[in-house]
Amino acid sequence: MERFSNISMAVVRRLPKYHRYLGDLLNNDIRRVSSQELSRITGFTASQIRQDLNCFGGFGQQGYGYNVDELYKEIGKILGLDKTYKTVIIGAGNVGRAIANYTFFDESGFKLHGMFDNSPKKIGDNIKNITVMPIDELESFIKENEIEIGILCTPKEGTQKIAERLVECGIKGIWNFAPVDLKLDSNVIIENVHLSESLFTISYLLKEQDETKKKKK
Amino acid sequence: MERFSNISMAVVRRLPKYHRYLGDLLNNDIRRVSSQELSRITGFTASQIRQDLNCFGGFGQQGYGYNVDELYKEIGKILGLDKTYKTVIIGAGNVGRAIANYTFFDESGFKLHGMFDNSPKKIGDNIKNITVMPIDELESFIKENEIEIGILCTPKEGTQKIAERLVECGIKGIWNFAPVDLKLDSNVIIENVHLSESLFTISYLLKEQDETKKKKK
């Protein structure tokens, strides 16, 4: 497969959307799509779409559009979805359990190998056929099983420390659900899902909307 | 309170981070902070910080910096965190249950009033003292209880339809966890948490990193 480095993160973040919409088209047995049609569905402009997809080589043909099946598979490959990834979840609370049970996670090649917690109440619990292990066993488990991704579902306090331990064991990526900006001296990949920030954005916008309505009255 | 419309979404999205860091400072009994110090903690430049905070009026004093307590409270007000919001969750699967049990949600003024599902297996379940109701009761419940926010934890299929029903009942905001871009003819606030896209970004970056390493060898 070709290498496509120096692709901007903005493009990378649009790719999953293309992949999702192309999957929908395939499910509806649509085999061919124009950039105009993709624009209507995705909300991106047709020229944006052509430009994005050109970053990865020429998938479209003028006058024909894109072959949906081919484009879907290619974007899947570009996204690395043809591979599998070994993961562990740290923190067996509600968020950790939800991720463990998230079918999409499994379907996308992310295989859960272990779960860890420091609470005696949770250690030993069985979640999706995985027994929650004590956090002390984190390092040995990651090394023995060549785990690539650590998923942090830990409370705010202690998350930075756990992340440092993951880096020490040579983890490659961290999916972080804790409301903390990790500071790590390493080129480990960090992807944050900051639910609280998302929630605060709603609260801000609701407040703004209410005040605008009051003003109009 | 003053009104601050026309604030760019980029600034709005940084505010929760300021709020979080200022809360940490307060917890550590730090009462005063300079924009340089805030810059070191947040990773934003000092001039960015001054510019952001100036959007909302002058909080800082030259030579003194910012009063942490005052700034924390003001940003909280700007974010609407001094209010409470009535919410319902639609979809009592793993994600819905995780949100229901998410303590931060409750602490931030988001009060869960009801949960809905269409599966007879889930209807009647008790989650955080809330009994899961059949989806048919959605409209009447929202109207009677003046619910403001609907949280969509539904499978992809059917999500758009549920969102339309929420809009029909006059809901003000939607927090959407389904992998769908909602298309709604209304100025309802939509905030998406697309976990699959976040996951695909990790997978892309891991693949890129692996290939870069191979190339170097």
Coordinates of C-alpha atoms in Angstrom, one line a residue:
Chain A
M1 CA 0.0 0.0 0.0
E2 CA 1.1 3.5 -0.7
R3 CA 2.2 5.8 2.1
F4 CA 0.4 9.0 2.6
S5 CA 2.3 11.0 5.2
N6 CA 2.0 14.7 5.7
I7 CA -1.8 14.5 5.4
S8 CA -3.3 17.2 7.6
M9 CA -5.2 16.2 10.7
A10 CA -8.2 18.1 9.3
V11 CA -8.3 15.6 6.3
V12 CA -7.7 12.6 8.6
R13 CA -10.7 13.6 10.8
R14 CA -13.0 13.8 7.7
L15 CA -12.0 10.3 6.5
P16 CA -14.1 8.4 9.1
K17 CA -17.1 10.4 7.9
Y18 CA -16.5 9.5 4.3
H19 CA -16.0 5.9 5.4
R20 CA -19.3 5.9 7.3
Y21 CA -21.3 7.4 4.4
L22 CA -19.8 5.1 1.8
G23 CA -20.7 2.2 4.1
D24 CA -24.3 3.5 4.2
L25 CA -24.4 3.7 0.4
L26 CA -23.1 0.1 0.1
N27 CA -25.8 -1.0 2.5
N28 CA -28.3 0.6 0.1
D29 CA -26.7 -1.1 -2.9
I30 CA -25.5 2.1 -4.4
R31 CA -22.3 1.3 -6.3
R32 CA -21.4 4.7 -7.9
V33 CA -21.4 8.2 -6.5
S34 CA -20.5 11.6 -7.8
S35 CA -18.6 14.2 -5.7
Q36 CA -21.8 16.3 -5.9
E37 CA -23.9 13.5 -4.5
L38 CA -21.3 12.9 -1.7
S39 CA -21.4 16.6 -1.0
R40 CA -25.1 16.5 -0.6
I41 CA -24.8 13.6 1.9
T42 CA -21.8 14.7 3.9
G43 CA -22.3 18.4 3.9
F44 CA -18.7 19.0 2.7
T45 CA -18.4 20.9 -0.7
A46 CA -17.7 18.8 -3.8
S47 CA -14.4 20.5 -4.3
Q48 CA -13.4 19.8 -0.7
I49 CA -14.2 16.1 -1.3
R50 CA -12.3 15.9 -4.5
Q51 CA -9.3 17.6 -2.8
D52 CA -9.5 15.3 0.2
L53 CA -9.6 12.2 -1.8
N54 CA -6.9 13.3 -4.2
C55 CA -4.5 13.4 -1.2
F56 CA -4.6 9.6 -1.4
G57 CA -4.4 9.2 -5.1
G58 CA -7.0 9.5 -7.8
F59 CA -10.0 7.4 -6.9
G60 CA -12.6 9.2 -9.0
Q61 CA -13.0 9.3 -12.8
Q62 CA -14.4 12.3 -14.5
G63 CA -17.9 11.8 -15.8
Y64 CA -18.2 8.5 -13.8
G65 CA -17.7 9.6 -10.2
Y66 CA -16.4 7.2 -7.6
N67 CA -16.8 3.5 -7.3
V68 CA -18.3 3.2 -3.9
D69 CA -17.1 -0.3 -3.0
E70 CA -13.5 0.5 -4.1
L71 CA -13.4 3.9 -2.3
Y72 CA -14.9 2.4 0.9
K73 CA -12.2 -0.3 1.0
E74 CA -9.4 2.1 0.2
I75 CA -10.4 4.6 2.9
G76 CA -10.7 1.6 5.3
K77 CA -7.1 0.7 4.4
I78 CA -5.9 4.3 4.8
L79 CA -7.6 4.4 8.2
G80 CA -5.9 1.1 9.1
L81 CA -9.2 -0.7 9.5
D82 CA -7.8 -3.8 7.8
K83 CA -5.7 -4.4 10.9
T84 CA -6.4 -5.4 14.4
Y85 CA -5.2 -3.7 17.5
K86 CA -4.7 -5.1 21.0
T87 CA -6.1 -3.0 23.7
V88 CA -6.6 -2.9 27.4
I89 CA -9.0 -0.7 29.4
I90 CA -7.9 0.9 32.7
G91 CA -10.8 1.7 34.9
A92 CA -13.7 -0.7 35.2
G93 CA -16.3 1.9 36.1
N94 CA -19.3 2.9 33.9
V95 CA -17.3 4.4 31.1
G96 CA -14.8 1.4 31.0
R97 CA -17.7 -1.0 30.9
A98 CA -19.5 0.9 28.2
I99 CA -16.4 0.8 26.0
A100 CA -15.8 -2.9 26.7
N101 CA -19.4 -3.6 25.5
Y102 CA -19.3 -1.2 22.6
T103 CA -19.8 -3.5 19.6
F104 CA -18.5 -0.9 17.2
F105 CA -15.1 -1.1 19.0
D106 CA -14.8 -4.8 18.4
E107 CA -16.1 -4.6 14.8
S108 CA -13.4 -2.0 13.9
G109 CA -10.6 -4.4 14.8
F110 CA -10.0 -3.2 18.3
K111 CA -9.6 -6.3 20.4
L112 CA -10.0 -6.0 24.2
H113 CA -7.4 -8.2 26.0
G114 CA -7.6 -7.0 29.5
M115 CA -9.2 -4.7 32.0
F116 CA -7.7 -3.2 35.1
D117 CA -8.9 -1.4 38.2
N118 CA -7.5 -0.6 41.7
S119 CA -10.8 -1.2 43.6
P120 CA -11.1 -4.5 45.3
K121 CA -14.9 -4.2 44.5
K122 CA -14.2 -4.3 40.8
I123 CA -11.2 -6.6 40.6
G124 CA -12.4 -10.1 39.6
D125 CA -15.6 -8.8 37.9
N126 CA -16.3 -10.5 34.6
I127 CA -16.9 -8.1 31.8
K128 CA -17.3 -9.5 28.3
N129 CA -15.5 -12.7 29.3
I130 CA -12.6 -10.6 30.7
T131 CA -11.8 -10.7 34.4
V132 CA -10.8 -7.3 35.8
M133 CA -7.2 -7.5 37.0
P134 CA -5.5 -5.5 39.8
I135 CA -3.7 -2.4 38.4
D136 CA -0.4 -3.8 39.8
E137 CA -0.4 -6.4 37.0
L138 CA -0.6 -3.7 34.3
E139 CA 3.0 -3.6 33.2
S140 CA 3.6 -7.4 33.0
F141 CA 0.3 -8.0 31.2
I142 CA 1.0 -5.3 28.6
K143 CA 4.5 -6.6 27.9
E144 CA 3.5 -10.3 27.8
N145 CA 0.6 -9.6 25.5
E146 CA 2.1 -6.9 23.3
I147 CA -0.8 -4.5 24.0
E148 CA -0.7 -1.5 21.6
I149 CA -3.5 0.7 22.9
G150 CA -4.4 1.7 26.5
I151 CA -7.9 3.1 27.1
L152 CA -8.0 5.4 30.1
C153 CA -11.4 5.4 31.8
T154 CA -9.9 6.4 35.2
P155 CA -10.9 9.2 37.5
K156 CA -9.1 12.5 36.9
E157 CA -6.7 12.0 39.8
G158 CA -4.1 9.4 39.0
T159 CA -4.7 9.3 35.2
Q160 CA -1.5 11.1 34.4
K161 CA 0.5 8.6 36.5
I162 CA -1.2 5.6 34.8
A163 CA -0.5 7.2 31.4
E164 CA 3.2 7.5 32.3
R165 CA 3.2 3.8 33.3
L166 CA 1.7 2.9 29.9
V167 CA 4.4 4.8 28.1
E168 CA 7.1 3.1 30.2
C169 CA 5.7 -0.3 28.9
G170 CA 6.0 0.9 25.3
I171 CA 2.3 1.4 24.6
K172 CA 1.7 3.0 21.2
G173 CA -1.6 4.8 21.6
I174 CA -3.8 6.1 24.4
W175 CA -7.6 6.7 24.1
N176 CA -8.2 9.0 27.0
F177 CA -11.7 9.5 28.5
A178 CA -10.4 11.1 31.7
P179 CA -10.9 14.9 32.0
V180 CA -7.1 15.5 31.9
D181 CA -4.7 16.7 29.3
L182 CA -2.0 14.2 29.4
K183 CA 1.6 15.5 29.4
L184 CA 3.9 12.7 28.1
D185 CA 7.5 12.9 26.9
S186 CA 7.1 10.5 24.1
N187 CA 5.5 10.3 20.7
V188 CA 2.7 8.1 21.9
I189 CA -0.5 8.8 20.1
I190 CA -3.1 10.5 22.4
E191 CA -6.7 10.8 21.4
N192 CA -9.0 12.5 23.9
V193 CA -12.7 12.1 24.4
H194 CA -13.5 14.9 26.8
L195 CA -17.2 14.4 27.6
S196 CA -17.3 17.2 30.1
E197 CA -16.1 19.7 27.5
S198 CA -18.7 18.5 25.1
L199 CA -21.4 18.9 27.8
F200 CA -20.2 22.4 28.8
T201 CA -20.5 23.4 25.1
I202 CA -24.2 22.4 25.1
S203 CA -24.7 24.3 28.3
Y204 CA -23.1 27.4 26.9
L205 CA -25.1 27.3 23.7
L206 CA -28.4 26.6 25.6
K207 CA -27.7 29.6 27.8
E208 CA -26.9 31.8 24.8
Q209 CA -30.1 30.7 23.0
D210 CA -32.2 31.4 26.1
E211 CA -30.8 34.8 26.5
T212 CA -31.2 35.6 22.8
K213 CA -34.9 34.7 23.0
K214 CA -35.4 36.8 26.1
K215 CA -33.7 39.7 24.4
K216 CA -36.1 39.4 21.4
K217 CA -39.2 39.5 23.6
Chain B
M1 CA -25.0 39.2 33.7
E2 CA -23.6 40.6 30.5
R3 CA -24.4 39.0 27.2
F4 CA -21.5 37.8 25.0
S5 CA -22.9 36.7 21.7
N6 CA -20.8 36.4 18.5
I7 CA -18.1 34.6 20.4
S8 CA -16.4 32.2 18.1
M9 CA -17.0 28.5 18.7
A10 CA -13.2 28.1 18.9
V11 CA -13.2 30.3 22.0
V12 CA -16.3 28.6 23.4
R13 CA -14.5 25.2 23.1
R14 CA -11.5 26.5 25.0
L15 CA -13.6 27.8 27.9
P16 CA -14.3 24.3 29.5
K17 CA -10.5 23.8 29.6
Y18 CA -9.9 27.1 31.4
H19 CA -12.7 26.2 33.8
R20 CA -11.2 22.8 34.5
Y21 CA -7.6 24.1 35.1
L22 CA -8.9 27.0 37.3
G23 CA -10.8 24.4 39.3
D24 CA -7.6 22.4 39.7
L25 CA -5.7 25.6 40.9
L26 CA -8.5 26.3 43.4
N27 CA -8.3 22.8 44.7
N28 CA -4.6 23.4 45.3
D29 CA -5.4 26.6 47.1
I30 CA -3.8 28.8 44.4
R31 CA -5.7 32.1 44.4
R32 CA -3.8 34.1 41.7
V33 CA -2.5 33.2 38.4
S34 CA -0.7 35.1 35.5
S35 CA -1.5 34.5 31.9
Q36 CA 2.1 33.1 31.5
E37 CA 1.4 30.5 34.2
L38 CA -2.0 29.7 32.7
S39 CA -0.2 29.3 29.4
R40 CA 2.3 26.8 30.9
I41 CA -0.6 24.8 32.3
T42 CA -3.0 24.9 29.4
G43 CA -0.6 24.8 26.5
F44 CA -2.3 27.9 24.9
T45 CA -0.1 30.9 24.4
A46 CA -0.4 33.7 27.0
S47 CA -1.6 36.2 24.3
Q48 CA -4.3 33.7 23.2
I49 CA -5.4 33.4 26.8
R50 CA -5.5 37.2 27.3
Q51 CA -7.4 37.5 24.0
D52 CA -9.9 34.7 24.9
L53 CA -10.7 36.1 28.3
N54 CA -11.0 39.6 27.0
C55 CA -13.9 38.5 24.9
F56 CA -15.9 38.3 28.1
G57 CA -14.7 41.5 29.7
G58 CA -11.5 42.3 31.5
F59 CA -10.8 39.8 34.2
G60 CA -7.1 40.3 34.6
Q61 CA -5.2 43.1 36.1
Q62 CA -1.8 44.0 34.7
G63 CA 1.0 43.1 37.2
Y64 CA -1.4 41.1 39.3
G65 CA -2.8 38.5 36.9
Y66 CA -6.1 36.8 37.4
N67 CA -8.0 36.1 40.6
V68 CA -8.5 32.4 40.2
D69 CA -11.7 32.2 42.3
E70 CA -13.4 35.1 40.4
L71 CA -12.3 33.9 37.0
Y72 CA -13.5 30.3 37.8
K73 CA -16.9 31.5 38.8
E74 CA -17.2 33.9 35.9
I75 CA -16.3 31.3 33.3
G76 CA -18.7 28.9 35.1
K77 CA -21.5 31.5 34.6
I78 CA -20.5 32.1 31.0
L79 CA -20.7 28.4 30.4
G80 CA -24.2 28.3 32.0
L81 CA -23.0 26.0 34.8
D82 CA -24.9 28.0 37.4
K83 CA -28.1 26.6 35.9
T84 CA -29.7 23.2 35.8
Y85 CA -30.9 21.4 32.8
K86 CA -33.6 18.7 32.5
T87 CA -32.5 15.8 30.4
V88 CA -33.7 12.4 29.1
I89 CA -31.6 9.6 27.7
I90 CA -32.9 7.6 24.7
G91 CA -31.4 4.2 24.5
A92 CA -30.7 2.2 27.7
G93 CA -27.8 0.2 26.3
N94 CA -24.2 0.5 27.5
V95 CA -23.6 4.0 26.4
G96 CA -26.9 5.2 27.8
R97 CA -26.2 3.5 31.2
A98 CA -22.7 5.0 31.3
I99 CA -24.0 8.5 30.8
A100 CA -26.8 7.9 33.4
N101 CA -24.1 6.9 35.9
Y102 CA -21.6 9.6 34.9
T103 CA -21.2 11.6 38.1
F104 CA -19.8 14.6 36.3
F105 CA -23.0 14.9 34.4
D106 CA -25.0 15.3 37.5
E107 CA -22.5 17.6 39.2
S108 CA -22.6 19.9 36.2
G109 CA -26.3 20.6 36.6
F110 CA -27.5 18.1 34.1
K111 CA -30.4 16.3 35.8
L112 CA -31.6 13.0 34.4
H113 CA -35.4 12.8 34.5
G114 CA -36.1 9.8 32.3
M115 CA -34.8 7.0 30.1
F116 CA -36.4 5.4 27.2
D117 CA -35.9 2.3 25.1
N118 CA -37.9 0.3 22.6
S119 CA -36.7 -3.1 23.8
P120 CA -39.0 -5.0 26.1
K121 CA -35.9 -6.4 27.7
K122 CA -34.8 -3.0 28.9
I123 CA -38.1 -1.3 29.6
G124 CA -38.8 -1.4 33.3
D125 CA -35.1 -1.6 34.2
N126 CA -34.1 0.6 37.1
I127 CA -31.0 2.8 36.4
K128 CA -30.0 5.3 39.0
N129 CA -33.6 5.3 40.4
I130 CA -35.1 5.9 37.0
T131 CA -37.3 3.3 35.4
V132 CA -36.7 2.8 31.7
M133 CA -39.9 3.8 29.8
P134 CA -41.2 2.6 26.5
I135 CA -40.2 5.0 23.6
D136 CA -44.0 5.6 22.9
E137 CA -44.1 7.7 26.0
L138 CA -41.3 10.0 24.9
E139 CA -43.5 12.9 23.6
S140 CA -45.9 13.1 26.6
F141 CA -43.0 12.8 29.1
I142 CA -41.0 15.5 27.5
K143 CA -43.9 17.9 27.3
E144 CA -45.1 17.2 30.9
N145 CA -41.7 17.5 32.4
E146 CA -40.4 20.4 30.3
I147 CA -37.3 18.4 29.3
E148 CA -34.7 20.6 27.6
I149 CA -32.0 18.1 26.5
G150 CA -32.3 14.7 24.8
I151 CA -29.3 12.4 24.9
L152 CA -29.3 10.0 22.0
C153 CA -27.6 6.7 22.8
T154 CA -29.5 4.8 20.2
P155 CA -28.2 2.5 17.4
K156 CA -27.4 4.3 14.1
E157 CA -30.7 3.2 12.5
G158 CA -33.7 5.1 13.8
T159 CA -31.6 7.9 15.4
Q160 CA -32.6 10.5 12.8
K161 CA -36.3 9.7 13.4
I162 CA -36.0 9.9 17.2
A163 CA -34.2 13.3 16.8
E164 CA -37.1 14.6 14.7
R165 CA -39.5 13.5 17.4
L166 CA -37.5 15.3 20.0
V167 CA -37.5 18.5 17.8
E168 CA -41.3 18.1 17.4
C169 CA -41.7 18.2 21.2
G170 CA -39.7 21.4 21.4
I171 CA -36.5 20.0 22.8
K172 CA -33.7 22.6 22.9
G173 CA -30.5 20.6 22.7
I174 CA -29.4 17.1 21.6
W175 CA -26.3 15.4 22.8
N176 CA -25.8 12.7 20.1
F177 CA -23.7 9.6 20.7
A178 CA -25.0 7.7 17.6
P179 CA -22.7 7.6 14.6
V180 CA -25.1 9.7 12.5
D181 CA -25.0 13.4 11.4
L182 CA -28.4 14.6 12.3
K183 CA -30.3 16.7 9.7
L184 CA -32.8 18.8 11.5
D185 CA -34.8 21.8 10.2
S186 CA -34.6 23.7 13.4
N187 CA -32.2 25.7 15.4
V188 CA -32.0 22.9 18.0
I189 CA -28.4 22.7 19.4
I190 CA -26.7 19.5 18.4
E191 CA -23.5 18.3 20.0
N192 CA -22.0 15.1 18.7
V193 CA -19.7 12.7 20.4
H194 CA -18.6 10.4 17.6
L195 CA -16.7 7.7 19.3
S196 CA -16.1 5.7 16.1
E197 CA -14.5 8.7 14.4
S198 CA -12.2 9.2 17.4
L199 CA -11.3 5.5 17.3
F200 CA -10.6 5.6 13.5
T201 CA -8.3 8.6 14.1
I202 CA -6.2 6.4 16.5
S203 CA -6.1 3.6 14.1
Y204 CA -5.0 5.9 11.2
L205 CA -2.2 7.4 13.4
L206 CA -1.0 4.0 14.6
K207 CA -0.8 2.7 11.1
E208 CA 1.1 5.9 10.0
Q209 CA 3.5 5.5 12.9
D210 CA 4.1 1.8 12.2
E211 CA 4.8 2.6 8.5
T212 CA 7.1 5.5 9.4
K213 CA 9.1 3.2 11.7
K214 CA 9.3 0.5 9.0
K215 CA 10.5 3.1 6.5
K216 CA 13.3 4.2 8.8
K217 CA 14.6 0.7 9.2

